[in-house]
Amino acid sequence: MALRDLEHLSTDIKAAMQSNGFNTYKFGYLGEINASHNTTYPLILLLPPTSQFNDVSKNDELMTLQFHLFEQEIISLVNDVSMPINQQNSFDLERTFDDLLQRFKGGIHTLVKNNEHKYILTGSWDIERVSQEYNDSLVGLIITIKLSKYTHCLNV
């Protein structure tokens, strides 16, 4: 089995997420959200993960991955008048949250399926729903998951 480092993990996640409808993938920090002012949404940002090695003589690394998923605020027509999401019923907000979560689930499914034996989901997912974020009034999800991945042998 090939060595898997953070760059390869990020490349695999990018491919899986883009195949499930995320137009922009970024690896880095929250300040990079629309830093270039030409982001195409929906966007997924992976923060640098934390890692844990329970037994350094084994090949498995347990990573905690935090994803920030964002879509622009939905504007609906109500009686032929554009209404921001916070001035109408919550249907569009709920739909946006559901859509982002479905895209994410599909991306994680693709990642694990296409990289069988490299990445294994472990534990539960934490999901936080946010809105009116950043200058673009973004609606989003913050999802934290745990992923086991093959790393390298340490001859200890």
CSV table of N, CA and C in Angstrom, one decimal:
chain,number,residue,atom,x,y,z
A,1,MET,N,0.8,-1.2,0.0
A,1,MET,CA,0.0,0.0,0.0
A,1,MET,C,0.9,1.2,0.0
A,2,ALA,N,0.5,2.2,-0.8
A,2,ALA,CA,1.3,3.4,-0.9
A,2,ALA,C,1.2,4.3,0.3
A,3,LEU,N,2.3,5.1,0.6
A,3,LEU,CA,2.2,6.0,1.7
A,3,LEU,C,1.2,7.1,1.3
A,4,ARG,N,0.5,7.5,2.3
A,4,ARG,CA,-0.6,8.5,2.1
A,4,ARG,C,-0.2,9.7,3.0
A,5,ASP,N,0.1,10.8,2.4
A,5,ASP,CA,0.3,12.0,3.2
A,5,ASP,C,-0.8,13.0,3.1
A,6,LEU,N,-0.6,14.1,3.7
A,6,LEU,CA,-1.7,15.1,3.8
A,6,LEU,C,-2.0,15.7,2.4
A,7,GLU,N,-1.0,15.8,1.6
A,7,GLU,CA,-1.3,16.3,0.2
A,7,GLU,C,-2.1,15.3,-0.6
A,8,HIS,N,-1.8,14.0,-0.5
A,8,HIS,CA,-2.6,13.1,-1.2
A,8,HIS,C,-4.1,13.0,-0.7
A,9,LEU,N,-4.2,13.1,0.7
A,9,LEU,CA,-5.5,13.1,1.3
A,9,LEU,C,-6.3,14.3,0.7
A,10,SER,N,-5.7,15.4,0.7
A,10,SER,CA,-6.4,16.6,0.2
A,10,SER,C,-6.8,16.5,-1.2
A,11,THR,N,-5.9,15.9,-2.0
A,11,THR,CA,-6.2,15.7,-3.5
A,11,THR,C,-7.4,14.7,-3.6
A,12,ASP,N,-7.4,13.7,-2.8
A,12,ASP,CA,-8.5,12.7,-2.9
A,12,ASP,C,-9.8,13.3,-2.5
A,13,ILE,N,-9.8,14.1,-1.4
A,13,ILE,CA,-11.0,14.8,-0.9
A,13,ILE,C,-11.5,15.8,-2.0
A,14,LYS,N,-10.6,16.5,-2.6
A,14,LYS,CA,-11.0,17.5,-3.6
A,14,LYS,C,-11.7,16.8,-4.8
A,15,ALA,N,-11.2,15.7,-5.2
A,15,ALA,CA,-11.8,15.0,-6.4
A,15,ALA,C,-13.2,14.4,-6.0
A,16,ALA,N,-13.3,13.9,-4.8
A,16,ALA,CA,-14.5,13.3,-4.3
A,16,ALA,C,-15.6,14.4,-4.2
A,17,MET,N,-15.2,15.5,-3.6
A,17,MET,CA,-16.2,16.6,-3.4
A,17,MET,C,-16.6,17.3,-4.6
A,18,GLN,N,-15.7,17.5,-5.5
A,18,GLN,CA,-16.0,18.2,-6.8
A,18,GLN,C,-16.9,17.3,-7.7
A,19,SER,N,-16.7,15.9,-7.5
A,19,SER,CA,-17.6,15.0,-8.3
A,19,SER,C,-19.0,15.0,-7.7
A,20,ASN,N,-19.2,15.6,-6.5
A,20,ASN,CA,-20.5,15.6,-5.9
A,20,ASN,C,-21.1,17.0,-5.8
A,21,GLY,N,-20.6,17.9,-6.7
A,21,GLY,CA,-21.3,19.2,-6.8
A,21,GLY,C,-20.6,20.4,-6.1
A,22,PHE,N,-19.5,20.3,-5.4
A,22,PHE,CA,-18.9,21.4,-4.9
A,22,PHE,C,-18.0,22.0,-5.9
A,23,ASN,N,-18.3,23.3,-6.3
A,23,ASN,CA,-17.5,24.0,-7.3
A,23,ASN,C,-16.1,24.4,-6.9
A,24,THR,N,-15.9,24.7,-5.6
A,24,THR,CA,-14.6,25.2,-5.2
A,24,THR,C,-14.2,24.4,-4.0
A,25,TYR,N,-13.0,23.9,-4.0
A,25,TYR,CA,-12.4,23.2,-2.8
A,25,TYR,C,-11.2,24.0,-2.4
A,26,LYS,N,-11.0,24.2,-1.1
A,26,LYS,CA,-9.8,24.8,-0.6
A,26,LYS,C,-9.3,24.1,0.6
A,27,PHE,N,-8.0,24.1,0.8
A,27,PHE,CA,-7.4,23.5,2.0
A,27,PHE,C,-6.7,24.7,2.6
A,28,GLY,N,-7.0,25.0,3.9
A,28,GLY,CA,-6.3,26.1,4.6
A,28,GLY,C,-7.2,26.6,5.7
A,29,TYR,N,-7.2,27.9,5.8
A,29,TYR,CA,-7.9,28.5,7.0
A,29,TYR,C,-9.1,29.4,6.6
A,30,LEU,N,-9.9,29.7,7.5
A,30,LEU,CA,-11.1,30.4,7.3
A,30,LEU,C,-10.9,31.8,6.5
A,31,GLY,N,-9.8,32.4,6.7
A,31,GLY,CA,-9.5,33.7,6.1
A,31,GLY,C,-9.5,33.5,4.5
A,32,GLU,N,-9.4,32.3,4.0
A,32,GLU,CA,-9.3,32.1,2.6
A,32,GLU,C,-10.6,32.0,1.9
A,33,ILE,N,-11.7,32.0,2.7
A,33,ILE,CA,-13.0,32.0,2.1
A,33,ILE,C,-13.3,33.3,1.4
A,34,ASN,N,-13.4,33.2,0.1
A,34,ASN,CA,-13.6,34.3,-0.9
A,34,ASN,C,-12.5,35.4,-0.7
A,35,ALA,N,-11.3,35.0,-0.4
A,35,ALA,CA,-10.2,35.9,-0.3
A,35,ALA,C,-9.9,36.5,-1.7
A,36,SER,N,-10.1,35.7,-2.7
A,36,SER,CA,-9.8,36.2,-4.1
A,36,SER,C,-11.0,37.0,-4.7
A,37,HIS,N,-12.1,37.0,-4.0
A,37,HIS,CA,-13.4,37.7,-4.4
A,37,HIS,C,-13.9,37.1,-5.7
A,38,ASN,N,-13.6,35.9,-6.1
A,38,ASN,CA,-14.2,35.3,-7.3
A,38,ASN,C,-14.5,33.8,-7.0
A,39,THR,N,-14.9,33.5,-5.8
A,39,THR,CA,-15.3,32.1,-5.5
A,39,THR,C,-16.6,31.7,-6.1
A,40,THR,N,-16.6,30.5,-6.6
A,40,THR,CA,-17.8,29.9,-7.2
A,40,THR,C,-18.4,29.0,-6.2
A,41,TYR,N,-19.6,29.2,-5.8
A,41,TYR,CA,-20.2,28.3,-4.7
A,41,TYR,C,-21.0,27.2,-5.4
A,42,PRO,N,-21.3,26.1,-4.6
A,42,PRO,CA,-20.9,25.9,-3.3
A,42,PRO,C,-19.4,25.6,-3.1
A,43,LEU,N,-18.9,26.0,-1.9
A,43,LEU,CA,-17.5,25.9,-1.6
A,43,LEU,C,-17.4,24.9,-0.4
A,44,ILE,N,-16.3,24.2,-0.4
A,44,ILE,CA,-15.9,23.3,0.7
A,44,ILE,C,-14.5,23.7,1.1
A,45,LEU,N,-14.2,23.9,2.4
A,45,LEU,CA,-12.9,24.3,2.9
A,45,LEU,C,-12.6,23.2,3.9
A,46,LEU,N,-11.4,22.6,3.8
A,46,LEU,CA,-10.9,21.7,4.8
A,46,LEU,C,-9.8,22.4,5.6
A,47,LEU,N,-10.0,22.5,6.9
A,47,LEU,CA,-9.0,23.1,7.8
A,47,LEU,C,-7.9,22.0,8.0
A,48,PRO,N,-6.6,22.5,8.2
A,48,PRO,CA,-5.6,21.5,8.5
A,48,PRO,C,-6.0,20.6,9.7
A,49,PRO,N,-6.0,19.3,9.4
A,49,PRO,CA,-6.5,18.4,10.5
A,49,PRO,C,-5.5,18.2,11.6
A,50,THR,N,-6.1,17.6,12.7
A,50,THR,CA,-5.3,17.2,13.8
A,50,THR,C,-5.1,15.6,13.7
A,51,SER,N,-4.1,15.1,14.2
A,51,SER,CA,-3.8,13.7,14.1
A,51,SER,C,-3.5,13.1,15.4
A,52,GLN,N,-3.8,11.8,15.5
A,52,GLN,CA,-3.5,11.0,16.7
A,52,GLN,C,-3.0,9.6,16.3
A,53,PHE,N,-1.9,9.3,17.0
A,53,PHE,CA,-1.3,7.9,16.8
A,53,PHE,C,-1.4,7.2,18.2
A,54,ASN,N,-2.4,6.3,18.3
A,54,ASN,CA,-2.6,5.6,19.5
A,54,ASN,C,-1.4,4.6,19.8
A,55,ASP,N,-0.9,4.0,18.8
A,55,ASP,CA,0.3,3.1,18.9
A,55,ASP,C,1.2,3.4,17.7
A,56,VAL,N,2.3,4.0,18.0
A,56,VAL,CA,3.2,4.4,16.9
A,56,VAL,C,3.8,3.3,16.1
A,57,SER,N,3.8,2.1,16.6
A,57,SER,CA,4.3,0.9,15.9
A,57,SER,C,3.3,0.4,14.8
A,58,LYS,N,2.0,0.9,14.9
A,58,LYS,CA,1.1,0.5,13.9
A,58,LYS,C,1.0,1.6,12.8
A,59,ASN,N,0.4,1.2,11.7
A,59,ASN,CA,0.4,2.1,10.5
A,59,ASN,C,-0.8,3.1,10.5
A,60,ASP,N,-1.7,3.1,11.5
A,60,ASP,CA,-2.9,3.9,11.4
A,60,ASP,C,-2.8,5.2,12.1
A,61,GLU,N,-3.2,6.2,11.4
A,61,GLU,CA,-3.3,7.6,11.9
A,61,GLU,C,-4.8,7.9,12.0
A,62,LEU,N,-5.2,8.4,13.2
A,62,LEU,CA,-6.6,8.9,13.3
A,62,LEU,C,-6.6,10.4,13.2
A,63,MET,N,-7.3,10.9,12.2
A,63,MET,CA,-7.3,12.3,11.9
A,63,MET,C,-8.7,12.9,12.2
A,64,THR,N,-8.7,14.0,12.8
A,64,THR,CA,-10.0,14.8,12.9
A,64,THR,C,-10.0,15.9,11.9
A,65,LEU,N,-11.0,15.8,11.0
A,65,LEU,CA,-11.1,16.7,9.9
A,65,LEU,C,-12.3,17.6,10.1
A,66,GLN,N,-12.1,18.9,9.9
A,66,GLN,CA,-13.2,19.9,10.0
A,66,GLN,C,-13.4,20.5,8.7
A,67,PHE,N,-14.6,20.4,8.2
A,67,PHE,CA,-15.0,20.9,6.9
A,67,PHE,C,-15.9,22.1,7.1
A,68,HIS,N,-15.7,23.1,6.3
A,68,HIS,CA,-16.7,24.3,6.3
A,68,HIS,C,-17.3,24.3,4.9
A,69,LEU,N,-18.6,24.1,4.8
A,69,LEU,CA,-19.3,24.1,3.5
A,69,LEU,C,-20.1,25.3,3.4
A,70,PHE,N,-20.1,26.0,2.3
A,70,PHE,CA,-20.8,27.3,2.2
A,70,PHE,C,-21.5,27.4,0.8
A,71,GLU,N,-22.7,28.0,0.9
A,71,GLU,CA,-23.4,28.4,-0.3
A,71,GLU,C,-23.9,29.8,-0.1
A,72,GLN,N,-24.0,30.5,-1.2
A,72,GLN,CA,-24.5,31.9,-1.1
A,72,GLN,C,-26.0,31.9,-0.6
A,73,GLU,N,-26.3,33.0,0.1
A,73,GLU,CA,-27.6,33.2,0.6
A,73,GLU,C,-28.6,33.0,-0.5
A,74,ILE,N,-29.6,32.2,-0.3
A,74,ILE,CA,-30.7,32.0,-1.4
A,74,ILE,C,-31.6,33.2,-1.4
A,75,ILE,N,-31.9,33.7,-2.5
A,75,ILE,CA,-32.9,34.8,-2.6
A,75,ILE,C,-34.1,34.2,-3.4
A,76,SER,N,-35.2,34.3,-2.7
A,76,SER,CA,-36.5,33.7,-3.3
A,76,SER,C,-37.4,34.8,-3.8
A,77,LEU,N,-38.2,34.5,-4.8
A,77,LEU,CA,-39.2,35.4,-5.2
A,77,LEU,C,-40.5,35.2,-4.5
A,78,VAL,N,-40.9,36.2,-3.8
A,78,VAL,CA,-42.2,36.2,-3.1
A,78,VAL,C,-43.1,37.2,-3.7
A,79,ASN,N,-44.1,36.8,-4.3
A,79,ASN,CA,-45.0,37.8,-5.0
A,79,ASN,C,-44.2,38.6,-6.0
A,80,ASP,N,-43.3,38.0,-6.8
A,80,ASP,CA,-42.4,38.6,-7.8
A,80,ASP,C,-41.5,39.6,-7.2
A,81,VAL,N,-41.2,39.6,-5.9
A,81,VAL,CA,-40.2,40.5,-5.3
A,81,VAL,C,-39.1,39.6,-4.6
A,82,SER,N,-37.9,39.9,-4.9
A,82,SER,CA,-36.8,39.2,-4.3
A,82,SER,C,-36.8,39.5,-2.8
A,83,MET,N,-36.7,38.4,-2.0
A,83,MET,CA,-36.7,38.5,-0.6
A,83,MET,C,-35.5,37.8,0.0
A,84,PRO,N,-34.6,38.4,0.8
A,84,PRO,CA,-33.5,37.7,1.4
A,84,PRO,C,-34.1,36.6,2.3
A,85,ILE,N,-33.3,35.6,2.5
A,85,ILE,CA,-33.7,34.4,3.2
A,85,ILE,C,-34.2,34.7,4.6
A,86,ASN,N,-33.6,35.7,5.3
A,86,ASN,CA,-34.0,36.0,6.7
A,86,ASN,C,-35.3,36.8,6.7
A,87,GLN,N,-35.9,37.2,5.6
A,87,GLN,CA,-37.2,38.0,5.6
A,87,GLN,C,-38.3,37.1,5.1
A,88,GLN,N,-38.1,35.8,5.0
A,88,GLN,CA,-39.2,35.0,4.5
A,88,GLN,C,-39.2,33.7,5.4
A,89,ASN,N,-40.1,32.8,5.0
A,89,ASN,CA,-40.1,31.6,5.8
A,89,ASN,C,-38.8,30.8,5.6
A,90,SER,N,-38.6,29.8,6.5
A,90,SER,CA,-37.3,29.1,6.6
A,90,SER,C,-37.1,28.0,5.5
A,91,PHE,N,-38.1,27.9,4.6
A,91,PHE,CA,-38.0,26.8,3.7
A,91,PHE,C,-36.7,26.8,2.9
A,92,ASP,N,-36.3,27.9,2.4
A,92,ASP,CA,-35.0,28.0,1.6
A,92,ASP,C,-33.8,27.7,2.4
A,93,LEU,N,-33.8,28.2,3.7
A,93,LEU,CA,-32.7,27.9,4.5
A,93,LEU,C,-32.6,26.4,4.8
A,94,GLU,N,-33.7,25.8,5.1
A,94,GLU,CA,-33.7,24.3,5.3
A,94,GLU,C,-33.2,23.6,4.1
A,95,ARG,N,-33.7,24.0,2.9
A,95,ARG,CA,-33.3,23.4,1.7
A,95,ARG,C,-31.8,23.5,1.4
A,96,THR,N,-31.3,24.7,1.7
A,96,THR,CA,-29.8,24.9,1.5
A,96,THR,C,-29.0,24.0,2.5
A,97,PHE,N,-29.4,23.9,3.7
A,97,PHE,CA,-28.7,23.0,4.7
A,97,PHE,C,-28.8,21.6,4.2
A,98,ASP,N,-30.0,21.2,3.8
A,98,ASP,CA,-30.1,19.8,3.3
A,98,ASP,C,-29.3,19.5,2.1
A,99,ASP,N,-29.3,20.4,1.1
A,99,ASP,CA,-28.5,20.3,-0.1
A,99,ASP,C,-27.0,20.2,0.2
A,100,LEU,N,-26.5,21.0,1.1
A,100,LEU,CA,-25.1,21.0,1.4
A,100,LEU,C,-24.7,19.6,2.1
A,101,LEU,N,-25.6,19.2,3.0
A,101,LEU,CA,-25.3,17.9,3.7
A,101,LEU,C,-25.4,16.8,2.7
A,102,GLN,N,-26.3,16.7,1.8
A,102,GLN,CA,-26.4,15.6,0.8
A,102,GLN,C,-25.1,15.6,-0.1
A,103,ARG,N,-24.7,16.8,-0.5
A,103,ARG,CA,-23.4,16.9,-1.3
A,103,ARG,C,-22.2,16.3,-0.5
A,104,PHE,N,-22.2,16.7,0.8
A,104,PHE,CA,-21.1,16.3,1.6
A,104,PHE,C,-21.1,14.8,1.8
A,105,LYS,N,-22.3,14.2,2.1
A,105,LYS,CA,-22.4,12.8,2.3
A,105,LYS,C,-22.0,12.0,1.0
A,106,GLY,N,-22.4,12.5,-0.1
A,106,GLY,CA,-22.0,11.9,-1.4
A,106,GLY,C,-20.5,12.0,-1.6
A,107,GLY,N,-19.9,13.1,-1.2
A,107,GLY,CA,-18.5,13.3,-1.4
A,107,GLY,C,-17.7,12.3,-0.5
A,108,ILE,N,-18.2,12.2,0.8
A,108,ILE,CA,-17.5,11.2,1.7
A,108,ILE,C,-17.7,9.8,1.2
A,109,HIS,N,-18.9,9.5,0.7
A,109,HIS,CA,-19.1,8.1,0.2
A,109,HIS,C,-18.2,7.9,-1.0
A,110,THR,N,-18.0,8.8,-1.9
A,110,THR,CA,-17.1,8.7,-3.0
A,110,THR,C,-15.7,8.5,-2.6
A,111,LEU,N,-15.3,9.3,-1.6
A,111,LEU,CA,-13.9,9.2,-1.1
A,111,LEU,C,-13.6,7.9,-0.5
A,112,VAL,N,-14.5,7.3,0.3
A,112,VAL,CA,-14.2,6.0,0.9
A,112,VAL,C,-14.3,4.9,-0.1
A,113,LYS,N,-15.3,5.0,-1.0
A,113,LYS,CA,-15.5,4.0,-2.0
A,113,LYS,C,-14.3,3.9,-3.0
A,114,ASN,N,-13.8,5.1,-3.5
A,114,ASN,CA,-12.8,5.2,-4.4
A,114,ASN,C,-11.4,4.9,-3.8
A,115,ASN,N,-11.3,4.9,-2.5
A,115,ASN,CA,-10.0,4.8,-1.9
A,115,ASN,C,-10.1,3.7,-0.8
A,116,GLU,N,-10.7,2.6,-1.2
A,116,GLU,CA,-11.0,1.5,-0.3
A,116,GLU,C,-9.7,1.0,0.4
A,117,HIS,N,-9.7,0.8,1.7
A,117,HIS,CA,-8.6,0.4,2.5
A,117,HIS,C,-7.6,1.5,2.8
A,118,LYS,N,-7.7,2.7,2.2
A,118,LYS,CA,-6.9,3.8,2.6
A,118,LYS,C,-7.5,4.7,3.6
A,119,TYR,N,-8.8,4.9,3.5
A,119,TYR,CA,-9.5,5.7,4.5
A,119,TYR,C,-10.7,5.0,5.1
A,120,ILE,N,-10.8,5.1,6.4
A,120,ILE,CA,-12.0,4.4,7.1
A,120,ILE,C,-12.6,5.4,8.0
A,121,LEU,N,-13.9,5.6,7.8
A,121,LEU,CA,-14.6,6.5,8.7
A,121,LEU,C,-14.7,5.9,10.1
A,122,THR,N,-14.5,6.7,11.1
A,122,THR,CA,-14.6,6.2,12.5
A,122,THR,C,-15.4,7.2,13.3
A,123,GLY,N,-16.2,6.8,14.2
A,123,GLY,CA,-16.9,7.6,15.1
A,123,GLY,C,-18.1,8.4,14.5
A,124,SER,N,-18.5,9.4,15.2
A,124,SER,CA,-19.7,10.1,14.8
A,124,SER,C,-19.3,11.4,14.1
A,125,TRP,N,-20.3,12.1,13.5
A,125,TRP,CA,-20.1,13.4,12.8
A,125,TRP,C,-20.7,14.5,13.7
A,126,ASP,N,-20.0,15.6,13.8
A,126,ASP,CA,-20.6,16.8,14.5
A,126,ASP,C,-20.9,17.8,13.4
A,127,ILE,N,-22.2,18.3,13.4
A,127,ILE,CA,-22.7,19.2,12.3
A,127,ILE,C,-23.2,20.4,13.0
A,128,GLU,N,-22.7,21.6,12.6
A,128,GLU,CA,-23.2,22.9,13.0
A,128,GLU,C,-23.7,23.6,11.8
A,129,ARG,N,-24.9,24.2,11.9
A,129,ARG,CA,-25.5,25.0,10.8
A,129,ARG,C,-25.4,26.4,11.1
A,130,VAL,N,-24.9,27.2,10.1
A,130,VAL,CA,-24.7,28.6,10.3
A,130,VAL,C,-25.3,29.4,9.1
A,131,SER,N,-25.5,30.7,9.3
A,131,SER,CA,-26.0,31.5,8.2
A,131,SER,C,-25.5,33.0,8.5
A,132,GLN,N,-25.6,33.8,7.4
A,132,GLN,CA,-25.2,35.2,7.4
A,132,GLN,C,-23.7,35.3,7.8
A,133,GLU,N,-22.9,34.4,7.2
A,133,GLU,CA,-21.4,34.3,7.4
A,133,GLU,C,-20.7,35.1,6.4
A,134,TYR,N,-19.6,35.8,6.8
A,134,TYR,CA,-18.7,36.5,5.9
A,134,TYR,C,-19.4,37.6,5.1
A,135,ASN,N,-18.6,38.2,4.2
A,135,ASN,CA,-19.2,39.3,3.4
A,135,ASN,C,-20.2,38.9,2.4
A,136,ASP,N,-20.2,37.6,2.1
A,136,ASP,CA,-21.2,37.2,1.1
A,136,ASP,C,-22.5,36.7,1.7
A,137,SER,N,-22.7,36.9,3.0
A,137,SER,CA,-23.9,36.4,3.7
A,137,SER,C,-24.1,34.9,3.4
A,138,LEU,N,-23.1,34.1,3.6
A,138,LEU,CA,-23.1,32.7,3.3
A,138,LEU,C,-23.9,31.9,4.3
A,139,VAL,N,-24.5,30.8,3.8
A,139,VAL,CA,-25.2,29.8,4.6
A,139,VAL,C,-24.3,28.6,4.5
A,140,GLY,N,-24.2,27.9,5.7
A,140,GLY,CA,-23.2,26.8,5.7
A,140,GLY,C,-23.4,25.8,6.8
A,141,LEU,N,-22.5,24.8,6.6
A,141,LEU,CA,-22.4,23.7,7.6
A,141,LEU,C,-20.9,23.6,8.0
A,142,ILE,N,-20.7,23.4,9.3
A,142,ILE,CA,-19.4,23.0,9.8
A,142,ILE,C,-19.5,21.6,10.3
A,143,ILE,N,-18.7,20.7,9.6
A,143,ILE,CA,-18.8,19.3,9.9
A,143,ILE,C,-17.5,18.8,10.3
A,144,THR,N,-17.4,18.1,11.4
A,144,THR,CA,-16.2,17.5,12.0
A,144,THR,C,-16.4,16.0,11.9
A,145,ILE,N,-15.4,15.3,11.3
A,145,ILE,CA,-15.5,13.8,11.3
A,145,ILE,C,-14.1,13.3,11.7
A,146,LYS,N,-14.1,12.0,12.0
A,146,LYS,CA,-12.8,11.3,12.2
A,146,LYS,C,-12.6,10.3,11.1
A,147,LEU,N,-11.4,10.2,10.7
A,147,LEU,CA,-11.0,9.3,9.6
A,147,LEU,C,-9.7,8.7,9.9
A,148,SER,N,-9.7,7.3,9.8
A,148,SER,CA,-8.4,6.6,9.9
A,148,SER,C,-7.8,6.5,8.6
A,149,LYS,N,-6.5,6.6,8.5
A,149,LYS,CA,-5.8,6.5,7.2
A,149,LYS,C,-4.5,5.8,7.5
A,150,TYR,N,-4.1,5.0,6.5
A,150,TYR,CA,-2.8,4.4,6.5
A,150,TYR,C,-1.7,5.4,6.4
A,151,THR,N,-0.7,5.3,7.2
A,151,THR,CA,0.4,6.3,7.1
A,151,THR,C,1.7,5.5,6.8
A,152,HIS,N,2.6,5.5,7.7
A,152,HIS,CA,3.9,4.8,7.4
A,152,HIS,C,4.3,4.0,8.7
A,153,CYS,N,5.1,3.0,8.4
A,153,CYS,CA,5.6,2.2,9.5
A,153,CYS,C,6.7,2.9,10.3
A,154,LEU,N,6.6,2.8,11.6
A,154,LEU,CA,7.7,3.3,12.4
A,154,LEU,C,8.3,2.0,13.1
A,155,ASN,N,9.6,1.7,12.8
A,155,ASN,CA,10.2,0.6,13.4
A,155,ASN,C,10.7,1.0,14.7
A,156,VAL,N,9.9,0.7,15.7
A,156,VAL,CA,10.2,1.1,17.1
A,156,VAL,C,10.6,-0.1,17.9
